[in-house]
PDB file of C-alpha atoms in Angstrom:
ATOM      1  CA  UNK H 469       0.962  -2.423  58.731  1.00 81.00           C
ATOM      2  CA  UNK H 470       3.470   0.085  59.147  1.00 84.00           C
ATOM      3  CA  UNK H 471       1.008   2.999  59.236  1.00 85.00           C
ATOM      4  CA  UNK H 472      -0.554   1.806  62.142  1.00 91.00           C
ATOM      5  CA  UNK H 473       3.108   2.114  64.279  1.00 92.00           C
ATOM      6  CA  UNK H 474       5.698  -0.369  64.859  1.00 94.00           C
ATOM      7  CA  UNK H 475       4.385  -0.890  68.208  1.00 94.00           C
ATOM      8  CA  UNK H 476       1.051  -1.972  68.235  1.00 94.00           C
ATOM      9  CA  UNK H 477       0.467  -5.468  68.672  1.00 93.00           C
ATOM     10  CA  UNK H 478      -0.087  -6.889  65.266  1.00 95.00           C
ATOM     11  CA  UNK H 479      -2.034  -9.773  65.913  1.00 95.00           C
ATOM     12  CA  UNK H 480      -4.092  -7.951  68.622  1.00 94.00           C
ATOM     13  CA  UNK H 481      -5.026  -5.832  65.951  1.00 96.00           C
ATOM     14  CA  UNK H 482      -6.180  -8.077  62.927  1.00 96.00           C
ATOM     15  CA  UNK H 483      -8.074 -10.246  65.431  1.00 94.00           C
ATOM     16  CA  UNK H 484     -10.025  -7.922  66.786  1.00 94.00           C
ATOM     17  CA  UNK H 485     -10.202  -5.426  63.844  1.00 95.00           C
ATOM     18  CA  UNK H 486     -11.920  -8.204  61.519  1.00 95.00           C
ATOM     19  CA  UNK H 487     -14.191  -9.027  64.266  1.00 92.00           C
ATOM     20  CA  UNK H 488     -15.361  -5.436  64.142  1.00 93.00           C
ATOM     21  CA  UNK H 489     -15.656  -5.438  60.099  1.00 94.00           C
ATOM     22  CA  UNK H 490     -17.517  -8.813  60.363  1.00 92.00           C
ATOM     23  CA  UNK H 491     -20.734  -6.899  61.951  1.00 91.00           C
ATOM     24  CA  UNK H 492     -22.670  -4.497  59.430  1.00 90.00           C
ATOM     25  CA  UNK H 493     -21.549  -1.872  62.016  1.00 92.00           C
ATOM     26  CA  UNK H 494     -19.336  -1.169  64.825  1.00 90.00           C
ATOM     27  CA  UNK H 495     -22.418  -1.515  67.326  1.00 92.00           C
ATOM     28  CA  UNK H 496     -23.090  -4.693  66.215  1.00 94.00           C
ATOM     29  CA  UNK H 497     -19.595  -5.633  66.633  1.00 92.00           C
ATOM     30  CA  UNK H 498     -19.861  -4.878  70.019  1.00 93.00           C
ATOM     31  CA  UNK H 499     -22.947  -6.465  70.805  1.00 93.00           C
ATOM     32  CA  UNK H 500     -21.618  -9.945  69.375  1.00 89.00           C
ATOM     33  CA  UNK H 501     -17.822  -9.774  70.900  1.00 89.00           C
ATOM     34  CA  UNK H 502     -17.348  -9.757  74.669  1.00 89.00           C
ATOM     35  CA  UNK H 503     -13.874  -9.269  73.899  1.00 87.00           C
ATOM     36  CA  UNK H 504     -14.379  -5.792  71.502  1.00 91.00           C
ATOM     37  CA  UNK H 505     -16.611  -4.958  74.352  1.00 92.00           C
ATOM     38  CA  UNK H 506     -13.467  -4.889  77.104  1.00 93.00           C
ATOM     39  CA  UNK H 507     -11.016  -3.449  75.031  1.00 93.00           C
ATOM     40  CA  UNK H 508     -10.487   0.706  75.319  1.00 92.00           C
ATOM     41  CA  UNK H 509     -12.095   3.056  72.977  1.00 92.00           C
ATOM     42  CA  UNK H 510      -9.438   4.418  71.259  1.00 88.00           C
ATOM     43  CA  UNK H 511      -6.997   1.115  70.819  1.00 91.00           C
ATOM     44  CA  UNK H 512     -10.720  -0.444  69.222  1.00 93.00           C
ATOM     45  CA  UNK H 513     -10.470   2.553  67.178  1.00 92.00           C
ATOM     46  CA  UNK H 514      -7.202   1.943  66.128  1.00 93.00           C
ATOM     47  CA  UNK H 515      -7.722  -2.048  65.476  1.00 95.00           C
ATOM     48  CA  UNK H 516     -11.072  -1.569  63.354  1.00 95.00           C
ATOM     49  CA  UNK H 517      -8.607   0.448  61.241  1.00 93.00           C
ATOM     50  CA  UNK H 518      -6.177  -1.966  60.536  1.00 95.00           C
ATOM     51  CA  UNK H 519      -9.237  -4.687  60.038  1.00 95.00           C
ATOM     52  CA  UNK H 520     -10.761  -2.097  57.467  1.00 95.00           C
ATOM     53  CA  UNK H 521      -7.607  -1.500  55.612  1.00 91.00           C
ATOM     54  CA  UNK H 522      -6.872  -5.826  55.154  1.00 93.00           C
ATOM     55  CA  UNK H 523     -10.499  -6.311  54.237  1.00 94.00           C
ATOM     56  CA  UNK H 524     -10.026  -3.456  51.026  1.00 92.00           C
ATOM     57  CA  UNK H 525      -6.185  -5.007  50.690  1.00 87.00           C
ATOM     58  CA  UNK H 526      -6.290  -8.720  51.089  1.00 90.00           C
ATOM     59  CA  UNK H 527      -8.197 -10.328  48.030  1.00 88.00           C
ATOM     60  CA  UNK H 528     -10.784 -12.292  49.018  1.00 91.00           C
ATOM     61  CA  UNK H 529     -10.914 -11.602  52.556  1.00 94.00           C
ATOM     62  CA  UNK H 530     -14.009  -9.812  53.074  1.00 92.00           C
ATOM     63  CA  UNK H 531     -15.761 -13.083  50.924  1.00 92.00           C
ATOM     64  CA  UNK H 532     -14.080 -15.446  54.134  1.00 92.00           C
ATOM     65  CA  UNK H 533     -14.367 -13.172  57.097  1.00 91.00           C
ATOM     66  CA  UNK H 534     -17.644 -14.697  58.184  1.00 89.00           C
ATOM     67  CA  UNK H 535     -15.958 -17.938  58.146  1.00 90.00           C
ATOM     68  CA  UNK H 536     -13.395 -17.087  59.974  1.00 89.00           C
ATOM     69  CA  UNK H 537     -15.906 -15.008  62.575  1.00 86.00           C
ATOM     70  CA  UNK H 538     -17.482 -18.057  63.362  1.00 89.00           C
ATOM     71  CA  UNK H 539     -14.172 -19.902  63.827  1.00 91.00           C
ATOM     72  CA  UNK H 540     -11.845 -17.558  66.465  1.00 87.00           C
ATOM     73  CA  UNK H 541      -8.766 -19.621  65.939  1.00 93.00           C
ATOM     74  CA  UNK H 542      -8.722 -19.528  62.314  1.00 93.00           C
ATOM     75  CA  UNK H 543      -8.997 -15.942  63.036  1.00 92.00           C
ATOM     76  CA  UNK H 544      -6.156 -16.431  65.818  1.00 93.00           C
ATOM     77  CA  UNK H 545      -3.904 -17.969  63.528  1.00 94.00           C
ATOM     78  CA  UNK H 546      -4.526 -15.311  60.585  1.00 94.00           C
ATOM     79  CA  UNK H 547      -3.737 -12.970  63.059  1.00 95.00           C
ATOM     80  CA  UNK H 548      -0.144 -14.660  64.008  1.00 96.00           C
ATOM     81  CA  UNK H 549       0.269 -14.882  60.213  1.00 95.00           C
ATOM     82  CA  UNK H 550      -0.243 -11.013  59.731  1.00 95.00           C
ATOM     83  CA  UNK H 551       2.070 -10.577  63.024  1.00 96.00           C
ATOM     84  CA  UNK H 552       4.958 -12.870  61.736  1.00 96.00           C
ATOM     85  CA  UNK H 553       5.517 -10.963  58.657  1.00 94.00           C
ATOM     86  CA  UNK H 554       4.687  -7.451  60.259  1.00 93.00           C
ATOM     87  CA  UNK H 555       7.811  -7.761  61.939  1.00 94.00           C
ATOM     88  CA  UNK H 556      10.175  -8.968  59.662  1.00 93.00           C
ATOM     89  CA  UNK H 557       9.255  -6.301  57.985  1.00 89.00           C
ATOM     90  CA  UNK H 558      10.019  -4.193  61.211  1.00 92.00           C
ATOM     91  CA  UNK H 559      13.221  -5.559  61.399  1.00 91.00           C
ATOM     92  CA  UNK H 560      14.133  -5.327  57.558  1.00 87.00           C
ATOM     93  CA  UNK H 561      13.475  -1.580  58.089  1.00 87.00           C
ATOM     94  CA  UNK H 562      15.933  -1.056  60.753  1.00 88.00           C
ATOM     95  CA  UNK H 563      18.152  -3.043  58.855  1.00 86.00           C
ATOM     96  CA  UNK H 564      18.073  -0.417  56.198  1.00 83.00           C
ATOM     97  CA  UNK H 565      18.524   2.277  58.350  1.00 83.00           C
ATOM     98  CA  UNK H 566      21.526   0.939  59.989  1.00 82.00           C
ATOM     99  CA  UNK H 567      22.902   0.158  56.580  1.00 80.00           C
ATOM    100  CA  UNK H 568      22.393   3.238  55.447  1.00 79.00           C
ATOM    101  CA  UNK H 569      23.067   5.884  58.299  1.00 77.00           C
ATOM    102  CA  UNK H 570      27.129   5.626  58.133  1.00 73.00           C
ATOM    103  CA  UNK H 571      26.435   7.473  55.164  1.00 73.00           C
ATOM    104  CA  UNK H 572      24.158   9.694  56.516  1.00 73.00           C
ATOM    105  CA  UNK H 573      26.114  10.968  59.306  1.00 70.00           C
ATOM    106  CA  UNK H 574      28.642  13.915  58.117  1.00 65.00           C
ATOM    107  CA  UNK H 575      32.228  14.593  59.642  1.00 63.00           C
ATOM    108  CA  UNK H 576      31.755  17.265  62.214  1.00 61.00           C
ATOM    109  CA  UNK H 577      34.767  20.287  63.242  1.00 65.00           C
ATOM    110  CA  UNK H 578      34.569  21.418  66.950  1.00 61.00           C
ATOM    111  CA  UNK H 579      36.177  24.319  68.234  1.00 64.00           C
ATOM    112  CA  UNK H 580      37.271  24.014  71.449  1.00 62.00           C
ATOM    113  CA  UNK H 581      38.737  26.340  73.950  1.00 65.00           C
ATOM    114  CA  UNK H 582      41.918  24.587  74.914  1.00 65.00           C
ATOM    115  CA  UNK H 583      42.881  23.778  71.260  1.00 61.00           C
ATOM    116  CA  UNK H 584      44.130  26.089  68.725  1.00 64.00           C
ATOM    117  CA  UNK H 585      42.858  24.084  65.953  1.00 65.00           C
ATOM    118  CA  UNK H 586      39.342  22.491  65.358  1.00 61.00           C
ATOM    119  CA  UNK H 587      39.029  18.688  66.474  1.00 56.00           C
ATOM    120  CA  UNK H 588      37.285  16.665  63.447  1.00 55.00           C
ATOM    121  CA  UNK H 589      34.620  14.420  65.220  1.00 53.00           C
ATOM    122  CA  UNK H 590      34.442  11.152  62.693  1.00 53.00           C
ATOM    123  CA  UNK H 591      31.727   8.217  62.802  1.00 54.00           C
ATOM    124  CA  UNK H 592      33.890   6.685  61.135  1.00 56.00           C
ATOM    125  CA  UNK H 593      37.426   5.534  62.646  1.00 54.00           C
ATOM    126  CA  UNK H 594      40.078   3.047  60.354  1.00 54.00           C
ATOM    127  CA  UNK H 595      36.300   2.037  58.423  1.00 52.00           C
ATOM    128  CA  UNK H 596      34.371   1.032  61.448  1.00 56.00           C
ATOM    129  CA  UNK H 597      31.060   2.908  62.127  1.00 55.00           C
ATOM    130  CA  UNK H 598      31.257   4.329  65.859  1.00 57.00           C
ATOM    131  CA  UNK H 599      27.981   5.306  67.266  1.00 57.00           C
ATOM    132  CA  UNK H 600      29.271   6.823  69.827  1.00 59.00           C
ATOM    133  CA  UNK H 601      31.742   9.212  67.942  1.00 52.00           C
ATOM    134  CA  UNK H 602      28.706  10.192  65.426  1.00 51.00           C
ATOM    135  CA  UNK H 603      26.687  11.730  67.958  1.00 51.00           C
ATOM    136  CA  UNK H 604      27.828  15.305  66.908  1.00 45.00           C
ATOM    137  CA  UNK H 605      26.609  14.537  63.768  1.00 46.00           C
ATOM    138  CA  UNK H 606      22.837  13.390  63.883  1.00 47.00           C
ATOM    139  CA  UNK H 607      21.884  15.775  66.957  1.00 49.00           C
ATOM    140  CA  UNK H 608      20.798  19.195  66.897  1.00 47.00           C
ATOM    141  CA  UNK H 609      23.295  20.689  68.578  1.00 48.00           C
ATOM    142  CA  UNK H 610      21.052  23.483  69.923  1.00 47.00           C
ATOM    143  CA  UNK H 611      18.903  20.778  70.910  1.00 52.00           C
ATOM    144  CA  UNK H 612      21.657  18.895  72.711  1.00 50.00           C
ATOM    145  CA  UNK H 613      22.621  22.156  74.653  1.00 51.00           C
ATOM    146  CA  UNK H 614      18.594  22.798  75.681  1.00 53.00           C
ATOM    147  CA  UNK H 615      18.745  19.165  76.958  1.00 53.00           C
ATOM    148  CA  UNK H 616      22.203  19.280  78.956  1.00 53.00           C
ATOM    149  CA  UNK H 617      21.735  17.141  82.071  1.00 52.00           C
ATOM    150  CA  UNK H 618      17.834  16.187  80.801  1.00 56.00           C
ATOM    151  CA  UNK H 619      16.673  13.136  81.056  1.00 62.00           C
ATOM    152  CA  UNK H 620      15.074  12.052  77.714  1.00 66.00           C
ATOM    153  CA  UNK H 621      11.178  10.456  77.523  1.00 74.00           C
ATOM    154  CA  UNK H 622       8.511  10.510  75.160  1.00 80.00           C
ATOM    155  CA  UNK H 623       7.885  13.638  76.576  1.00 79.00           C
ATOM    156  CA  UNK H 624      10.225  15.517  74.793  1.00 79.00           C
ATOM    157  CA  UNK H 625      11.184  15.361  71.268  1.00 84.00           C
ATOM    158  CA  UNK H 626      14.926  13.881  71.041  1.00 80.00           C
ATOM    159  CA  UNK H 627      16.924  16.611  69.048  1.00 77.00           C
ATOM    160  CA  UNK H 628      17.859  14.730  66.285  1.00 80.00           C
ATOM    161  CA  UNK H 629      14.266  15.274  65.265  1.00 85.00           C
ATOM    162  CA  UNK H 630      15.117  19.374  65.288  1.00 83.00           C
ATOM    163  CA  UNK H 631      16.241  20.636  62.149  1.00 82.00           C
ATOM    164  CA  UNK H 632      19.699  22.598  62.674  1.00 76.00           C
ATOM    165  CA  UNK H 633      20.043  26.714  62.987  1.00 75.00           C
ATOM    166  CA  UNK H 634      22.071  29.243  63.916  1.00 73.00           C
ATOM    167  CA  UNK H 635      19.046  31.498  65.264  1.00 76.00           C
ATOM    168  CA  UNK H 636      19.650  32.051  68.982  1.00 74.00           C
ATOM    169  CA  UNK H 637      17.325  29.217  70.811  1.00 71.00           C
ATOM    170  CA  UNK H 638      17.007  29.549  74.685  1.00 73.00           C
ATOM    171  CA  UNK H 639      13.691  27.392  74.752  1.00 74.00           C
ATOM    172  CA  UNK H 640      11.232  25.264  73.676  1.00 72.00           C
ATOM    173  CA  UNK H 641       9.279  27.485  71.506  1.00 79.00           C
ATOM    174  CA  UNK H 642      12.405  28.700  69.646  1.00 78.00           C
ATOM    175  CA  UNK H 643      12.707  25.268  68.379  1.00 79.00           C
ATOM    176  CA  UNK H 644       9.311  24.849  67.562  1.00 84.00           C
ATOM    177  CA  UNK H 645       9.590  25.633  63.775  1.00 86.00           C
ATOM    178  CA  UNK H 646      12.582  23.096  63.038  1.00 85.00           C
ATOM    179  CA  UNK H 647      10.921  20.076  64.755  1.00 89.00           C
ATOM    180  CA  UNK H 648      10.435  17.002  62.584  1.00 89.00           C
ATOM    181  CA  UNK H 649      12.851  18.918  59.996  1.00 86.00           C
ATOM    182  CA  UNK H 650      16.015  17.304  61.244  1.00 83.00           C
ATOM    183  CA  UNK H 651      19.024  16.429  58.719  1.00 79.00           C
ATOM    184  CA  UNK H 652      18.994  12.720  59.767  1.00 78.00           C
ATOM    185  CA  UNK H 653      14.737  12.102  60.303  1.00 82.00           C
ATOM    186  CA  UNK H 654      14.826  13.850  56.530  1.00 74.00           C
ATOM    187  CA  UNK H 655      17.971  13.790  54.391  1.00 56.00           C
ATOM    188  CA  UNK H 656      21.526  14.093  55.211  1.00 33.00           C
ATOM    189  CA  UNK H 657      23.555  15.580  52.155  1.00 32.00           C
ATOM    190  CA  UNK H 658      21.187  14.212  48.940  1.00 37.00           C
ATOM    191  CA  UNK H 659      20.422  11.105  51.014  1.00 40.00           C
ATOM    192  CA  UNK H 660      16.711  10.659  52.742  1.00 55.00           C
ATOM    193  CA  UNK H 661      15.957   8.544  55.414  1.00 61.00           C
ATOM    194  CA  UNK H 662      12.089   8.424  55.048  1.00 65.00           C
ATOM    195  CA  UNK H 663      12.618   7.425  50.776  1.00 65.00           C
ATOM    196  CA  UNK H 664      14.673   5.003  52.206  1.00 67.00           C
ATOM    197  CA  UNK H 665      11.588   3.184  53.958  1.00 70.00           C
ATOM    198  CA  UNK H 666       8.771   4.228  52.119  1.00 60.00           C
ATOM    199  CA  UNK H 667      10.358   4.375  48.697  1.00 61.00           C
ATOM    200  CA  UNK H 668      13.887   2.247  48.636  1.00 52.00           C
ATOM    201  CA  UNK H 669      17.697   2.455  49.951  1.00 52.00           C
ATOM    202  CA  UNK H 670      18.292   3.199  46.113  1.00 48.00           C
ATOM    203  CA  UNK H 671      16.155   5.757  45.591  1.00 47.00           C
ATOM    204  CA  UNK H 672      16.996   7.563  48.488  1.00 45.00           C
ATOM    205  CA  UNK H 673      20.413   8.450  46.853  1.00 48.00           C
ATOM    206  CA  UNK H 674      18.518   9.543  43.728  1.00 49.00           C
ATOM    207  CA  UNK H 675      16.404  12.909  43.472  1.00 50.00           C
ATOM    208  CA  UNK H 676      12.734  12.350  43.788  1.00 48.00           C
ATOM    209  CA  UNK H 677      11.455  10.985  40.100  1.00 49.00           C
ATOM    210  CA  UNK H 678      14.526   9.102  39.112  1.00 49.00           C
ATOM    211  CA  UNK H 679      13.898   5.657  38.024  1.00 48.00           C
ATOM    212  CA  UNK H 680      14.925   2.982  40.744  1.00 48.00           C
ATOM    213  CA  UNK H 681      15.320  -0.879  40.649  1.00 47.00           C
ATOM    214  CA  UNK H 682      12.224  -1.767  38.906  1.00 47.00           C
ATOM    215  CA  UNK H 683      10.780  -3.481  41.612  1.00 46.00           C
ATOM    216  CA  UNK H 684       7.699  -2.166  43.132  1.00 46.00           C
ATOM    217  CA  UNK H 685       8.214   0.064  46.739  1.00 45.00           C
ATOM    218  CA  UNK H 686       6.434  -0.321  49.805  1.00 47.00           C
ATOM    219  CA  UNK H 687       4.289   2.782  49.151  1.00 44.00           C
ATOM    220  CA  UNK H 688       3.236   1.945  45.693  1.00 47.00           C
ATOM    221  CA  UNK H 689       1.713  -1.639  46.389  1.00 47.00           C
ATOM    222  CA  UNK H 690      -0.037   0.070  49.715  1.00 49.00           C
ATOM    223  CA  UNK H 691      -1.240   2.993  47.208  1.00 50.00           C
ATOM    224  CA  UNK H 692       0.284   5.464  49.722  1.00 49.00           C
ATOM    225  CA  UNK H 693       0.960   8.524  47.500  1.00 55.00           C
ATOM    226  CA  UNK H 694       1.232  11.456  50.280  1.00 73.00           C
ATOM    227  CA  UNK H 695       3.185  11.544  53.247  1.00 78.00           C
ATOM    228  CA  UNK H 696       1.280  11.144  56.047  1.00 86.00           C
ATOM    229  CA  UNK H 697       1.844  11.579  59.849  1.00 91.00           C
ATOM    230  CA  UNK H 698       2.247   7.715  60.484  1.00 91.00           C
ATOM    231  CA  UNK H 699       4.615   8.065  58.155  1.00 86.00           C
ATOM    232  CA  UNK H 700       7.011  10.054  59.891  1.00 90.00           C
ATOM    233  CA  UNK H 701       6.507   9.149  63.648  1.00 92.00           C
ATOM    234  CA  UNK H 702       7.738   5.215  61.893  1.00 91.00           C
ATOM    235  CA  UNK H 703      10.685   6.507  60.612  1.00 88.00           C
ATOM    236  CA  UNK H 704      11.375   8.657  63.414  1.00 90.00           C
ATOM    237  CA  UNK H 705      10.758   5.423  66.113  1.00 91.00           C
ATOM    238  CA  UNK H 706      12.659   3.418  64.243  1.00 90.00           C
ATOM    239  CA  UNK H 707      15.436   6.194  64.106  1.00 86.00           C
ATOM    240  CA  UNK H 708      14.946   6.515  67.963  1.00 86.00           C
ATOM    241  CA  UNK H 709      15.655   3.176  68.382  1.00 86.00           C
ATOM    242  CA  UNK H 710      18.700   2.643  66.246  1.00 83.00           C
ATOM    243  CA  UNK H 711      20.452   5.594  67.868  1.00 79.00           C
ATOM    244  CA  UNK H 712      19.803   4.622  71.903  1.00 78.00           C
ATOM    245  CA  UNK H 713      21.781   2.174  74.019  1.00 73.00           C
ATOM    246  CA  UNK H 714      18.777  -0.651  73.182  1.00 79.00           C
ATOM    247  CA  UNK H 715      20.244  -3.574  70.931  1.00 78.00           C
ATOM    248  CA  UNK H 716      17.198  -5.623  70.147  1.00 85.00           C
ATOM    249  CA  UNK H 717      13.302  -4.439  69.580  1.00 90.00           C
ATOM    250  CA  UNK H 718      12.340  -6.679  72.730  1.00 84.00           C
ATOM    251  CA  UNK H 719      14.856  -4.847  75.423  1.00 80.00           C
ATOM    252  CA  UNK H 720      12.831  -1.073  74.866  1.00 84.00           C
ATOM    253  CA  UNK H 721      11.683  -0.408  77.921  1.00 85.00           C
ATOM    254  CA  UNK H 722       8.660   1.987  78.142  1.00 86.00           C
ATOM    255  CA  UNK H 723       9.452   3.090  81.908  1.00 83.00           C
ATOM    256  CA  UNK H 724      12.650   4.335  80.854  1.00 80.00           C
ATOM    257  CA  UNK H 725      11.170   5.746  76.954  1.00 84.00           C
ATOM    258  CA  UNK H 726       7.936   4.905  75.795  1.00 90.00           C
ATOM    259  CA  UNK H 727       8.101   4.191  72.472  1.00 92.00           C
ATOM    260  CA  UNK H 728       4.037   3.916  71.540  1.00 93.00           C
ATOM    261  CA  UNK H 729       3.804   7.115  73.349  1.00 93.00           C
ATOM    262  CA  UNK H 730       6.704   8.964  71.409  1.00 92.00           C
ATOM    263  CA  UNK H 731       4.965   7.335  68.186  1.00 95.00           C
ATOM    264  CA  UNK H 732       1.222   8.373  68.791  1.00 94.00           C
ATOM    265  CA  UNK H 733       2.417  12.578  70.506  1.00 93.00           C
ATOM    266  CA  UNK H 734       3.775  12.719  66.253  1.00 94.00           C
ATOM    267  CA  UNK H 735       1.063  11.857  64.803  1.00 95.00           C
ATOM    268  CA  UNK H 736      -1.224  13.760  67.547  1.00 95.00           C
ATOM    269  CA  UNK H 737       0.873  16.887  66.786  1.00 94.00           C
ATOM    270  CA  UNK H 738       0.830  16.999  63.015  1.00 95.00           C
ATOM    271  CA  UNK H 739      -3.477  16.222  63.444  1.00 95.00           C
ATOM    272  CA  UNK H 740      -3.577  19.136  66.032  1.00 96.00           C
ATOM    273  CA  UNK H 741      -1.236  21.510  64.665  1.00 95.00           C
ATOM    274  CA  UNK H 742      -1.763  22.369  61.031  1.00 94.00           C
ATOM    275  CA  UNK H 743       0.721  25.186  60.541  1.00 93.00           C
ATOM    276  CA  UNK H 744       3.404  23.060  61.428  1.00 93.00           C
ATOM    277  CA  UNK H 745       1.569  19.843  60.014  1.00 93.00           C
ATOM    278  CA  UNK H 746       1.824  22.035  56.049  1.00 92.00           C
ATOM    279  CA  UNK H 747       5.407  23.452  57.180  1.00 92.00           C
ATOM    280  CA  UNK H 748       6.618  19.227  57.685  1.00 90.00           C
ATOM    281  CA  UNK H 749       4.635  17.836  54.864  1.00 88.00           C
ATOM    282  CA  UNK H 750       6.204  20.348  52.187  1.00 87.00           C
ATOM    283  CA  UNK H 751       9.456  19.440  53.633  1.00 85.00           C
ATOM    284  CA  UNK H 752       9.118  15.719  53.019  1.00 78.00           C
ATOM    285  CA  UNK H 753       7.868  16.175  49.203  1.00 72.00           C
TER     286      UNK H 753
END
């Protein structure tokens, strides 16, 4: 489920997804379900996805989806099933990443005006991870200059997201051909954030090809052998979240940064924008 976004509503999705694969065709979806009927175009889009990609994953289930068509809460509580376990494996993500980013996050030297000497700016302080004190490290700091006083949406791409340069950057477009390059969204010394996920904590210590544990990773058992868009805007919402003031999933709040939104403008941008779609995709292999 992950390449569908860690914020689409899980059971939502396999309910109403397998009621559109139970119909020879979408149309005939439609005319059977009130419910498919009411729901918007493009989130139906996005559910019949995730109700294509169980019925050619799950064994068995396209031989029981008429059964469970004809019986909506045996579909209801498949659909809670699917949910349960989509976030645990939401939260065992961010788990990862928090585990991991200490690591991540490099010493930083500042030179400022009323010292002689450069300050060292440390996430780490007598062992203890400070979030706070990292902050140099995982932003841009062109990007943190551009967005001085800004406050951050989904509108704009936070600049940890921004690979680092010294080129002179006095706007948007400057920093267009460093987005979704950044140090932390892609590797920080030899270490990579996205293996972590996709691959494993191990291997993302390891260079690309390097035996691992010898159990199985996420993308091999879903058969997902390029990156891909969805991909990246998980990692990066993920990343989002782990780095903001929020400390649990359930306290986002999509007035104040919507999350979906910040999710769906990646993947929008890397469909839409191809030179920049081949420039991020050869970074990530």
């Amino acid at each position: 489920m992950r390449m569908h976004g860690p914020y689409i509503s899980v059971s939502t999705a396999v309910t109403t997804g397998l009621l559109a694969c139970a119909a020879p065709t979408i149309e005939e979806a439609l005319e059977r379900s009130l419910a498919l009927r009411e729901i918007e175009p493009q989130f139906r889009e996005r559910y019949l996805k995730v109700g294509q990609w169980l019925v050619a994953n799950v064994p068995y289930l396209s031989i029981i989806l008429p059964m469970l068509e004809e019986d909506p809460s045996m579909l209801m509580l498949f659909g809670r099933f699917v949910d349960y376990h989509a976030r645990a494996a939401r939260t065992a993500d961010i788990s990862t990443l928090k585990q991991q980013l200490p690591q991540w996050v490099a010493n930083v030297e500042l030179q400022l005006a009323e010292r002689e000497t450069h300050m060292l700016i440390s996430p780490r302080v007598n062992g203890i991870f400070d979030k706070n004190k990292a902050n140099y490290g995982w932003n841009s700091l062109c990007q943190a200059e551009l967005r001085a006083g800004l406050r951050m949406t989904h509108h704009y791409f936070p600049s940890f997201v921004y690979a680092e340069t010294d080129e002179p950057v006095e706007s948007e477009e400057d920093c267009h051909p460093f987005l979704l390059t950044g140090d932390l969204l892609t590797k920080a010394s030899t270490h990579h954030a996205y293996r972590a996920i996709w691959t494993s904590p191990e291997s993302s210590t390891k260079e690309p090809g390097m035996a691992g544990t010898g159990r199985a990773s996420i993308s091999r058992i879903n058969s997902i052998n390029n990156v891909y868009g969805e991909n990246i805007a998980y990692v990066a919402s993920l990343l989002r979240h782990i780095l903001s003031s929020e400390t649990t999933w359930a306290m986002q709040d999509p007035k104040a940064f919507d999350g979906a939104g910040f999710w769906a403008k990646i993947v929008e941008l890397l469909k839409n924008d191809e030179a920049l779609a081949e420039r991020v995709f050869r970074h990530f292999h």
